[in-house]
Short mmCIF file of C-alpha atoms in Angstrom, two decimals:
data_model
loop_
_atom_site.label_atom_id
_atom_site.label_comp_id
_atom_site.label_asym_id
_atom_site.label_seq_id
_atom_site.Cartn_x
_atom_site.Cartn_y
_atom_site.Cartn_z
CA MET Q 1 -109.94 -81.19 46.08
CA PHE Q 2 -108.26 -83.11 43.26
CA SER Q 3 -105.30 -80.78 43.29
CA PHE Q 4 -104.93 -81.39 47.04
CA ILE Q 5 -104.97 -85.15 46.50
CA LYS Q 6 -102.54 -84.87 43.62
CA ARG Q 7 -100.18 -82.66 45.63
CA HIS Q 8 -100.18 -84.95 48.65
CA GLN Q 9 -100.67 -88.28 46.87
CA ILE Q 10 -97.53 -89.84 48.36
CA ILE Q 11 -98.47 -88.93 51.92
CA LEU Q 12 -102.03 -90.13 51.37
CA ALA Q 13 -100.84 -93.40 49.81
CA SER Q 14 -98.45 -93.88 52.74
CA ALA Q 15 -101.25 -93.27 55.22
CA VAL Q 16 -103.52 -95.77 53.48
CA LEU Q 17 -100.84 -98.46 53.23
CA GLY Q 18 -99.73 -97.77 56.80
CA LEU Q 19 -103.29 -98.35 58.01
CA ILE Q 20 -103.57 -101.51 55.90
CA SER Q 21 -100.32 -102.73 57.48
CA LEU Q 22 -101.67 -102.09 60.98
CA HIS Q 23 -104.87 -103.87 60.07
CA LEU Q 24 -102.91 -106.86 58.76
CA ALA Q 25 -100.75 -106.91 61.88
CA SER Q 26 -103.74 -106.93 64.17
CA THR Q 27 -105.75 -109.52 62.23
CA THR Q 28 -103.06 -111.98 61.16
CA ARG Q 29 -101.15 -112.18 64.41
CA LYS Q 30 -100.45 -115.87 64.00
CA GLY Q 31 -99.03 -115.26 60.56
CA THR Q 32 -101.30 -117.83 58.96
CA GLY Q 33 -103.75 -115.49 57.30
CA GLY Q 34 -104.07 -114.36 53.72
CA GLU Q 35 -100.38 -114.57 52.87
CA VAL Q 36 -100.72 -118.18 51.71
CA ILE Q 37 -100.24 -117.45 48.01
CA VAL Q 38 -97.30 -115.11 48.59
CA ARG Q 39 -95.72 -117.66 50.91
CA ALA Q 40 -96.17 -120.45 48.34
CA VAL Q 41 -94.60 -118.34 45.59
CA LEU Q 42 -91.72 -117.25 47.82
CA SER Q 43 -91.15 -120.78 49.03
CA ALA Q 44 -91.07 -122.16 45.50
CA THR Q 45 -88.61 -119.43 44.55
CA ALA Q 46 -86.43 -119.43 47.61
CA ALA Q 47 -86.27 -123.06 48.76
CA PRO Q 48 -84.03 -124.35 45.94
CA PHE Q 49 -81.83 -121.32 46.38
CA GLN Q 50 -81.61 -121.89 50.12
CA LYS Q 51 -80.73 -125.56 49.62
CA ALA Q 52 -78.06 -124.67 47.08
CA LEU Q 53 -76.65 -122.05 49.45
CA LEU Q 54 -76.60 -124.53 52.27
CA ALA Q 55 -74.64 -126.99 50.14
CA ALA Q 56 -72.32 -124.24 48.92
CA GLU Q 57 -71.76 -123.03 52.48
CA GLY Q 58 -70.52 -126.50 53.46
CA LYS Q 59 -68.19 -126.66 50.48
CA VAL Q 60 -66.83 -123.15 51.04
CA ALA Q 61 -66.17 -123.99 54.69
CA GLY Q 62 -64.27 -127.07 53.56
CA VAL Q 63 -62.28 -125.12 50.99
CA TRP Q 64 -61.56 -122.34 53.49
CA SER Q 65 -60.14 -124.66 56.11
CA GLY Q 66 -58.52 -127.02 53.64
CA TYR Q 67 -57.26 -125.04 50.68
CA VAL Q 68 -56.63 -121.53 51.97
CA TYR Q 69 -54.46 -122.95 54.71
CA PHE Q 70 -51.98 -124.13 52.11
CA VAL Q 71 -51.85 -120.99 49.98
CA GLY Q 72 -48.25 -119.81 49.71
CA LEU Q 73 -46.55 -123.17 49.45
CA LYS Q 74 -43.66 -123.21 47.04
CA LYS Q 75 -43.91 -124.74 43.61
CA GLU Q 76 -41.86 -127.82 44.46
CA ASN Q 77 -44.34 -128.64 47.18
CA ALA Q 78 -47.30 -128.37 44.84
CA GLU Q 79 -47.76 -132.10 44.36
CA LEU Q 80 -47.38 -132.78 48.05
CA GLY Q 81 -49.68 -129.87 48.77
CA LYS Q 82 -52.31 -131.26 46.47
CA THR Q 83 -52.10 -134.63 48.15
CA VAL Q 84 -52.36 -133.08 51.58
CA GLN Q 85 -55.21 -130.88 50.41
CA SER Q 86 -57.16 -133.79 49.06
CA LEU Q 87 -56.51 -135.67 52.29
CA VAL Q 88 -57.63 -132.71 54.34
CA GLU Q 89 -60.75 -132.35 52.24
CA GLU Q 90 -61.38 -136.06 52.55
CA ASN Q 91 -60.82 -135.79 56.27
CA LEU Q 92 -63.21 -132.84 56.52
CA ARG Q 93 -65.80 -134.69 54.50
CA LEU Q 94 -65.44 -137.76 56.69
CA ARG Q 95 -65.60 -135.68 59.82
CA GLU Q 96 -68.70 -133.96 58.50
CA GLU Q 97 -70.23 -137.33 57.74
CA ALA Q 98 -69.26 -138.64 61.17
CA SER Q 99 -70.84 -135.57 62.73
CA LEU Q 100 -73.99 -136.05 60.64
CA ASN Q 101 -74.00 -139.71 61.59
CA ALA Q 102 -73.74 -138.87 65.28
CA ARG Q 103 -76.56 -136.34 65.03
CA LEU Q 104 -78.79 -138.76 63.15
CA LYS Q 105 -78.01 -141.48 65.70
CA GLU Q 106 -79.09 -139.14 68.47
CA LEU Q 107 -82.29 -138.36 66.59
CA LEU Q 108 -82.95 -142.06 65.97
CA ARG Q 109 -82.30 -142.89 69.62
CA PHE Q 110 -84.76 -140.17 70.54
CA LYS Q 111 -87.26 -141.60 68.05
CA ASP Q 112 -86.95 -145.06 69.59
CA ASP Q 113 -87.85 -143.66 72.99
CA PHE Q 114 -90.58 -141.50 71.55
CA PRO Q 115 -93.69 -143.29 70.40
CA PRO Q 116 -95.54 -140.80 68.12
CA ARG Q 117 -94.99 -140.90 64.38
CA THR Q 118 -92.26 -138.49 63.41
CA LEU Q 119 -90.55 -137.17 60.32
CA ALA Q 120 -86.98 -135.93 60.26
CA ALA Q 121 -86.43 -132.67 58.41
CA ARG Q 122 -83.47 -130.48 57.66
CA ILE Q 123 -83.35 -126.80 58.59
CA ILE Q 124 -82.78 -124.82 55.40
CA GLY Q 125 -83.38 -121.29 56.66
CA MET Q 126 -83.68 -119.26 59.83
CA SER Q 127 -84.94 -115.84 60.82
CA ASP Q 128 -82.18 -113.45 61.77
CA PHE Q 129 -82.33 -114.08 65.54
CA GLY Q 130 -82.34 -110.40 66.33
CA LEU Q 131 -79.19 -109.49 64.45
CA SER Q 132 -81.20 -107.08 62.34
CA GLY Q 133 -83.33 -106.02 65.24
CA GLY Q 134 -86.20 -108.41 64.54
CA TRP Q 135 -88.18 -110.35 67.10
CA THR Q 136 -89.32 -113.15 64.83
CA ARG Q 137 -87.92 -116.57 65.64
CA THR Q 138 -88.72 -119.05 62.90
CA ILE Q 139 -87.01 -121.78 60.91
CA VAL Q 140 -87.71 -123.13 57.44
CA LEU Q 141 -87.72 -126.92 57.04
CA ASP Q 142 -87.23 -128.89 53.85
CA ALA Q 143 -90.38 -130.93 54.44
CA GLY Q 144 -93.84 -129.72 53.46
CA SER Q 145 -97.40 -130.89 53.00
CA GLY Q 146 -96.19 -133.38 50.38
CA ASP Q 147 -94.26 -135.13 53.15
CA GLY Q 148 -97.18 -135.13 55.53
CA VAL Q 149 -96.35 -131.98 57.47
CA GLY Q 150 -99.29 -129.87 58.57
CA VAL Q 151 -99.98 -126.70 60.51
CA ASP Q 152 -99.66 -126.91 64.30
CA MET Q 153 -97.55 -130.06 64.25
CA PRO Q 154 -94.87 -130.01 66.97
CA VAL Q 155 -91.20 -129.76 66.04
CA VAL Q 156 -88.72 -131.36 68.43
CA SER Q 157 -85.07 -132.27 68.70
CA HIS Q 158 -83.43 -134.95 70.81
CA ARG Q 159 -83.12 -132.34 73.55
CA GLY Q 160 -86.74 -131.27 73.60
CA VAL Q 161 -89.31 -128.94 72.10
CA VAL Q 162 -88.18 -126.70 69.26
CA GLY Q 163 -91.49 -125.17 68.14
CA ARG Q 164 -94.54 -125.83 66.01
CA ILE Q 165 -95.39 -125.57 62.33
CA ILE Q 166 -97.23 -122.37 61.40
CA ALA Q 167 -97.14 -122.45 57.61
CA VAL Q 168 -96.79 -125.20 55.05
CA THR Q 169 -96.19 -125.29 51.33
CA SER Q 170 -95.89 -128.44 49.27
CA ARG Q 171 -92.12 -128.74 49.77
CA THR Q 172 -91.24 -126.59 52.78
CA SER Q 173 -92.70 -125.57 56.09
CA THR Q 174 -92.13 -122.76 58.55
CA ALA Q 175 -91.87 -123.52 62.25
CA LEU Q 176 -92.44 -120.97 64.98
CA LEU Q 177 -89.79 -121.46 67.65
CA ILE Q 178 -90.79 -121.54 71.31
CA THR Q 179 -88.67 -118.42 71.86
CA ASP Q 180 -90.83 -116.37 69.45
CA PRO Q 181 -93.04 -113.85 71.30
CA ARG Q 182 -96.12 -115.46 69.70
CA SER Q 183 -95.36 -118.84 71.23
CA ALA Q 184 -96.86 -120.12 74.48
CA VAL Q 185 -96.46 -123.68 75.80
CA ASP Q 186 -98.22 -125.30 78.75
CA VAL Q 187 -95.50 -126.64 81.04
CA ILE Q 188 -95.11 -128.35 84.37
CA ASP Q 189 -92.23 -128.20 86.84
CA GLN Q 190 -90.73 -131.69 86.99
CA ARG Q 191 -89.76 -131.29 90.66
CA THR Q 192 -92.82 -129.66 92.18
CA ARG Q 193 -95.49 -130.42 89.49
CA ILE Q 194 -96.52 -126.76 89.38
CA LYS Q 195 -98.07 -125.76 86.07
CA GLY Q 196 -97.41 -122.57 84.14
CA LEU Q 197 -97.22 -121.05 80.71
CA ALA Q 198 -93.83 -120.68 79.02
CA GLU Q 199 -93.94 -117.74 76.63
CA GLY Q 200 -91.16 -116.68 74.29
CA ASN Q 201 -89.69 -113.22 74.46
CA GLY Q 202 -87.38 -113.40 71.47
CA GLU Q 203 -84.31 -114.45 73.40
CA GLU Q 204 -85.53 -117.12 75.79
CA LEU Q 205 -88.70 -118.15 77.63
CA VAL Q 206 -90.60 -116.51 80.46
CA LEU Q 207 -92.62 -118.75 82.77
CA LYS Q 208 -95.88 -117.00 83.56
CA TYR Q 209 -98.64 -117.28 86.14
CA ILE Q 210 -96.49 -118.77 88.89
CA ARG Q 211 -97.58 -117.32 92.24
CA ARG Q 212 -95.05 -116.03 94.74
CA LEU Q 213 -95.86 -118.81 97.17
CA ASP Q 214 -95.29 -121.52 94.51
CA ASP Q 215 -92.06 -123.47 94.73
CA VAL Q 216 -90.10 -123.00 91.52
CA ALA Q 217 -86.32 -122.77 91.78
CA VAL Q 218 -83.36 -122.19 89.50
CA GLY Q 219 -82.34 -125.45 87.83
CA ASP Q 220 -85.84 -126.93 87.75
CA GLY Q 221 -86.66 -128.72 84.52
CA LEU Q 222 -89.88 -127.91 82.70
CA VAL Q 223 -91.74 -130.37 80.49
CA THR Q 224 -94.90 -130.14 78.42
CA THR Q 225 -98.15 -130.99 80.20
CA GLY Q 226 -99.94 -132.50 77.21
CA LEU Q 227 -102.94 -130.29 77.98
CA SER Q 228 -102.68 -128.31 74.77
CA PRO Q 229 -103.66 -130.01 71.52
CA VAL Q 230 -100.23 -129.32 70.01
CA PHE Q 231 -97.48 -130.81 72.15
CA PRO Q 232 -97.38 -134.36 73.54
CA ARG Q 233 -96.83 -134.80 77.24
CA GLY Q 234 -93.41 -134.99 78.83
CA LEU Q 235 -91.23 -133.22 76.26
CA SER Q 236 -88.45 -131.12 77.75
CA VAL Q 237 -89.02 -127.38 77.22
CA GLY Q 238 -86.21 -125.85 79.23
CA THR Q 239 -84.58 -125.17 82.56
CA VAL Q 240 -85.33 -122.36 84.99
CA THR Q 241 -82.45 -119.89 84.95
CA LYS Q 242 -83.74 -117.00 87.04
CA VAL Q 243 -86.45 -116.53 89.66
CA GLU Q 244 -87.47 -113.11 91.00
CA ASN Q 245 -90.49 -111.60 92.61
CA GLY Q 246 -92.60 -109.90 89.96
CA GLU Q 247 -93.52 -106.24 89.99
CA ASP Q 248 -97.20 -106.99 90.51
CA ASN Q 249 -96.66 -108.43 94.03
CA PHE Q 250 -98.53 -111.55 93.05
CA PHE Q 251 -96.67 -113.54 90.44
CA LYS Q 252 -93.01 -114.46 90.14
CA HIS Q 253 -90.83 -113.38 87.24
CA ILE Q 254 -89.18 -116.58 86.02
CA GLU Q 255 -86.81 -116.91 83.09
CA VAL Q 256 -86.26 -120.22 81.36
CA GLY Q 257 -83.43 -121.32 79.07
CA PRO Q 258 -84.80 -123.36 76.16
CA ALA Q 259 -83.83 -127.03 76.08
CA SER Q 260 -82.87 -126.95 72.41
CA ASP Q 261 -80.25 -124.48 71.23
CA ILE Q 262 -81.68 -123.89 67.78
CA LYS Q 263 -78.56 -122.16 66.55
CA LYS Q 264 -76.73 -125.47 66.84
CA LEU Q 265 -79.43 -127.65 65.29
CA GLU Q 266 -79.33 -128.82 61.70
CA GLU Q 267 -82.04 -131.47 61.74
CA VAL Q 268 -85.27 -131.72 63.67
CA LEU Q 269 -88.20 -134.08 64.02
CA VAL Q 270 -91.76 -133.12 63.12
CA ILE Q 271 -94.37 -135.08 65.04
CA THR Q 272 -96.85 -135.96 62.36
CA ASP Q 273 -99.30 -137.83 64.55
CA GLY Q 274 -102.65 -136.09 64.28
CA ASN Q 275 -103.51 -136.14 67.95
CA THR Q 276 -100.45 -136.72 70.04
CA ALA Q 277 -101.37 -134.93 73.23
CA GLY Q 278 -100.91 -137.33 76.06
CA ALA Q 279 -101.18 -140.29 73.70
CA ASP Q 280 -98.26 -142.52 74.46
CA LYS Q 281 -99.90 -145.68 73.24
CA THR Q 282 -102.54 -146.87 70.85
CA GLU Q 283 -105.88 -148.19 71.93
CA GLY Q 284 -104.60 -151.72 72.32
CA GLY Q 285 -101.85 -150.57 74.59
CA GLN Q 286 -99.24 -151.07 71.86
CA PRO Q 287 -96.85 -148.26 71.07
CA THR Q 288 -97.49 -146.38 67.86
CA VAL Q 289 -95.26 -147.06 64.88
CA PRO Q 290 -92.71 -144.38 64.16
CA ASP Q 291 -92.34 -143.55 60.52
CA GLY Q 292 -88.59 -143.59 60.79
CA ARG Q 293 -88.00 -141.51 57.70
CA VAL Q 294 -84.85 -139.44 57.62
CA ARG Q 295 -84.90 -137.05 54.73
CA LYS Q 296 -81.93 -135.70 52.82
CA GLY Q 297 -78.40 -135.86 54.09
CA LYS Q 298 -76.31 -138.97 54.24
CA PRO Q 299 -76.79 -141.68 55.18
CA GLN Q 300 -80.45 -142.10 54.34
CA THR Q 301 -81.96 -144.42 56.86
CA ARG Q 302 -85.36 -145.85 57.18
CA GLY Q 303 -86.45 -146.85 60.63
CA LYS Q 304 -88.06 -150.13 61.32
CA GLU Q 305 -91.42 -150.70 62.79
CA ARG Q 306 -91.61 -151.41 66.45
CA PRO Q 307 -92.83 -154.82 67.46
CA MET Z 1 -92.76 -101.01 37.41
CA LYS Z 2 -89.09 -101.45 36.60
CA ASP Z 3 -88.27 -100.94 40.27
CA PHE Z 4 -90.66 -103.71 41.23
CA LEU Z 5 -89.19 -106.08 38.68
CA ILE Z 6 -85.65 -105.45 39.86
CA MET Z 7 -85.98 -104.84 43.58
CA LEU Z 8 -88.43 -107.58 44.52
CA PRO Z 9 -86.45 -110.53 43.09
CA MET Z 10 -83.26 -108.97 44.45
CA THR Z 11 -84.86 -108.85 47.90
CA VAL Z 12 -86.04 -112.48 47.70
CA VAL Z 13 -82.57 -113.68 46.72
CA TYR Z 14 -80.96 -111.58 49.44
CA LEU Z 15 -83.37 -112.77 52.12
CA SER Z 16 -82.75 -116.39 51.06
CA PHE Z 17 -79.03 -115.81 51.39
CA LYS Z 18 -79.52 -114.12 54.75
CA SER Z 19 -81.78 -116.85 56.10
CA VAL Z 20 -79.14 -119.51 55.46
CA LEU Z 21 -76.21 -117.60 56.97
CA ALA Z 22 -78.09 -115.34 59.38
CA PRO Z 23 -77.36 -116.94 62.75
CA ALA Z 24 -73.64 -116.34 62.33
CA ILE Z 25 -73.38 -112.98 60.57
CA PRO Z 26 -75.24 -109.68 60.96
CA PHE Z 27 -76.39 -108.55 57.52
CA PRO Z 28 -77.31 -105.04 56.38
CA ASP Z 29 -81.05 -104.46 56.12
CA ILE Z 30 -81.56 -104.47 52.36
CA THR Z 31 -85.30 -103.69 52.43
CA LEU Z 32 -84.59 -100.59 54.50
CA LEU Z 33 -81.88 -99.42 52.11
CA ILE Z 34 -84.09 -99.99 49.06
CA THR Z 35 -86.84 -97.99 50.75
CA ILE Z 36 -84.46 -95.14 51.56
CA PHE Z 37 -83.16 -95.14 48.00
CA ILE Z 38 -86.61 -95.14 46.40
CA ALA Z 39 -88.02 -92.56 48.82
CA TYR Z 40 -85.10 -90.22 48.27
CA GLU Z 41 -84.47 -90.73 44.59
CA ARG Z 42 -87.88 -91.58 43.15
CA PRO Z 43 -90.67 -90.61 45.50
CA SER Z 44 -93.97 -91.72 43.98
CA VAL Z 45 -97.07 -93.67 44.86
CA ARG Z 46 -95.47 -96.69 43.19
CA GLY Z 47 -92.49 -96.22 45.51
CA VAL Z 48 -94.78 -96.36 48.55
CA ALA Z 49 -96.36 -99.53 47.16
CA LEU Z 50 -92.90 -101.01 46.64
CA SER Z 51 -91.87 -100.33 50.22
CA PHE Z 52 -95.13 -101.93 51.40
CA ALA Z 53 -94.46 -104.97 49.20
CA LEU Z 54 -90.88 -105.25 50.47
CA GLY Z 55 -92.11 -105.21 54.06
CA TYR Z 56 -94.76 -107.78 53.24
CA ILE Z 57 -92.19 -110.09 51.65
CA GLU Z 58 -89.85 -109.61 54.61
CA ASP Z 59 -92.62 -110.55 57.04
CA VAL Z 60 -93.69 -113.59 55.02
CA PHE Z 61 -90.10 -114.69 54.56
CA ASN Z 62 -89.22 -114.37 58.24
CA GLY Z 63 -92.48 -115.97 59.35
CA GLY Z 64 -93.21 -112.77 61.24
CA ILE Z 65 -96.49 -111.00 61.87
CA ILE Z 66 -97.67 -109.74 58.50
CA GLY Z 67 -97.84 -105.96 58.49
CA THR Z 68 -95.10 -105.14 60.99
CA SER Z 69 -92.27 -104.56 58.52
CA SER Z 70 -94.71 -103.13 55.96
CA PHE Z 71 -95.82 -100.51 58.47
CA ALA Z 72 -92.24 -99.69 59.42
CA LEU Z 73 -91.03 -99.36 55.82
CA VAL Z 74 -94.01 -97.28 54.70
CA GLY Z 75 -93.40 -95.02 57.71
CA ILE Z 76 -89.72 -94.71 56.82
CA PHE Z 77 -90.59 -93.98 53.19
CA THR Z 78 -92.81 -91.11 54.30
CA ALA Z 79 -90.19 -89.77 56.71
CA VAL Z 80 -87.39 -89.89 54.14
CA HIS Z 81 -89.62 -88.32 51.50
CA MET Z 82 -90.56 -85.43 53.79
CA LEU Z 83 -87.02 -84.93 55.10
CA SER Z 84 -85.44 -85.16 51.66
CA ARG Z 85 -86.30 -81.51 51.07
CA ARG Z 86 -84.08 -80.53 53.97
CA ILE Z 87 -81.43 -83.23 54.21
CA HIS Z 88 -79.22 -84.20 51.31
CA PHE Z 89 -77.30 -87.44 51.24
CA SER Z 90 -74.27 -85.66 49.86
CA THR Z 91 -71.53 -87.63 51.63
CA ALA Z 92 -70.95 -91.23 52.59
CA SER Z 93 -70.94 -90.37 56.28
CA ILE Z 94 -74.38 -88.74 56.06
CA GLU Z 95 -75.69 -91.78 54.19
CA ALA Z 96 -74.23 -94.11 56.82
CA LEU Z 97 -75.55 -92.13 59.79
CA SER Z 98 -78.99 -91.69 58.23
CA ALA Z 99 -79.25 -95.40 57.38
CA ALA Z 100 -78.17 -96.40 60.89
CA GLY Z 101 -80.65 -93.97 62.44
CA LEU Z 102 -83.44 -95.17 60.19
CA GLY Z 103 -82.49 -98.76 61.07
CA LEU Z 104 -83.20 -97.94 64.69
CA VAL Z 105 -86.44 -96.19 63.69
CA LYS Z 106 -87.50 -99.31 61.80
CA GLY Z 107 -86.75 -101.46 64.85
CA PHE Z 108 -88.83 -99.22 67.09
CA LEU Z 109 -91.71 -99.07 64.60
CA VAL Z 110 -91.79 -102.88 64.41
CA TRP Z 111 -91.63 -103.02 68.21
CA PHE Z 112 -94.48 -100.50 68.38
CA VAL Z 113 -96.72 -102.60 66.10
CA LEU Z 114 -95.88 -105.76 68.08
CA ARG Z 115 -96.87 -103.98 71.29
CA LEU Z 116 -100.10 -102.89 69.61
CA SER Z 117 -100.69 -106.55 68.80
CA ASP Z 118 -100.50 -107.34 72.53
CA LEU Z 119 -97.10 -108.99 72.31
CA ASN Z 120 -94.94 -108.18 75.28
CA VAL Z 121 -91.57 -107.98 73.53
CA PRO Z 122 -88.56 -106.20 75.00
CA VAL Z 123 -86.38 -103.72 73.14
CA ILE Z 124 -83.40 -105.86 72.21
CA PRO Z 125 -79.80 -104.59 72.10
CA GLN Z 126 -79.18 -106.41 68.81
CA MET Z 127 -81.16 -103.60 67.18
CA LEU Z 128 -78.09 -101.41 67.67
CA LEU Z 129 -75.84 -103.97 65.97
CA GLY Z 130 -78.27 -104.33 63.07
CA ALA Z 131 -78.49 -100.55 62.64
CA PHE Z 132 -74.70 -100.22 62.85
CA VAL Z 133 -74.11 -102.87 60.17
CA THR Z 134 -76.77 -101.34 57.93
CA GLY Z 135 -75.17 -97.91 58.34
CA LEU Z 136 -71.72 -99.32 57.67
CA PHE Z 137 -72.73 -100.86 54.36
CA ALA Z 138 -75.21 -98.15 53.35
CA PRO Z 139 -72.85 -95.95 51.25
CA VAL Z 140 -71.68 -98.94 49.18
CA ILE Z 141 -75.13 -100.42 48.70
CA LEU Z 142 -76.77 -97.08 47.91
CA SER Z 143 -74.01 -96.34 45.41
CA PHE Z 144 -74.68 -99.72 43.85
CA PHE Z 145 -78.35 -98.87 43.53
CA MET Z 146 -77.41 -95.56 41.92
CA TRP Z 147 -75.11 -97.27 39.49
CA PHE Z 148 -77.65 -99.95 38.81
CA SER Z 149 -80.33 -97.38 38.11
CA GLY Z 150 -78.13 -95.62 35.63
CA HIS Z 151 -77.32 -92.66 37.83
CA ARG Z 152 -73.95 -91.18 38.44
CA VAL Z 153 -71.60 -92.77 40.97
CA PRO Z 154 -70.74 -92.02 43.71
CA GLY Z 155 -73.19 -90.54 46.18
CA MET Z 156 -76.82 -89.59 46.10
CA ALA Z 157 -76.28 -85.90 45.50
CA LYS Z 158 -79.87 -85.04 44.94
CA GLY Z 159 -79.18 -81.40 44.32
CA GLY Z 160 -76.85 -82.24 41.52
CA GLU Z 161 -79.23 -84.70 39.98
CA ARG Z 162 -82.23 -82.50 39.61
#
């Protein structure tokens, strides 16, 4: 018996760990189970590295487009080259700042039109978006529980819903994007007011439970219903891109392009209001006060309270 | 133990790097290559545990469903261990092809576990790109592991090592 175990110990260990993996996969589907300690340790280790990489990436991009372009200039042009280089770098920096300024302005404009309390956060990491064959669609934000971020808080951009927070450490948080297969958002067709469930499939969204006789057409905009406890009402989720009759002869197969192109986002807003669903105003009919905090990046701005 | 101390931090650093640059560039699957290396070069119960830990870290890091990558990597460890008696990674092309093939196997194993978890995910074509990139870089990375572990470079000529 012991000799058998000893001879096949690797196979047996693999079988045991394989079964444990399957058990973990079936019990921690939401990814918020017993991995809290590991996540906290990894976050503490990786977050500074990710931030440093992000900063370095920006500098390398600047050097690449500024310095490398001038490699090969003759010696007599060195001084002129240096001047041009510094001007180009300055120009790049200013352009980057102008771009950041424009993005922050858009976010602030969105905040002004959007009553719940929000917190701006920077994206410091992303899952691989399928380039390594994975289906996970998550982003890592540089705001954590210390900033008031909590699990299940909605993450939005000025274009619409981005996802929701699924894990939080003191300094960072992980958001599940709406295109992740684990994500499902209650939505309503803006044109026909037909309700459905927008589920992620890794690449985009699939609108489910729409009957064949329901009127949903390509180009229709979908917004959140506010029925779920996570997302406030009226946030843009996406636009219908394809409508077909489903294979089950009952429901339609509808594909939806997400409103926010996460690959192009650098900052997002986390709605930190505890209960935001459908709550546009406070009890007295006055709008809630947005926090107005914009973290990191330049310029740092602090929003003002609404009257 | 030494493998754990070296490979786990290396994986964390690599995954951090990948998570910042990932949307633009397809990266080779380092956890898969470490698993192949350990399973082929140093098959042991500790090696199985390492592949499980690598998968766990990958899942936590990506915010994925815990257990999917662990299951895939443990499965690949077993497969490589069993096949290592018949197949020898004697040339770079065999290493590249094997790594690319195992990259696809990993993708399908993850897909299989997701389907078991009632998630209706499609098989995505990017799996092919990921497997291709992993295969392309496999000879270099595996040689690096060999060098790093104090073995001879190049190749993973098992027959010659033992």
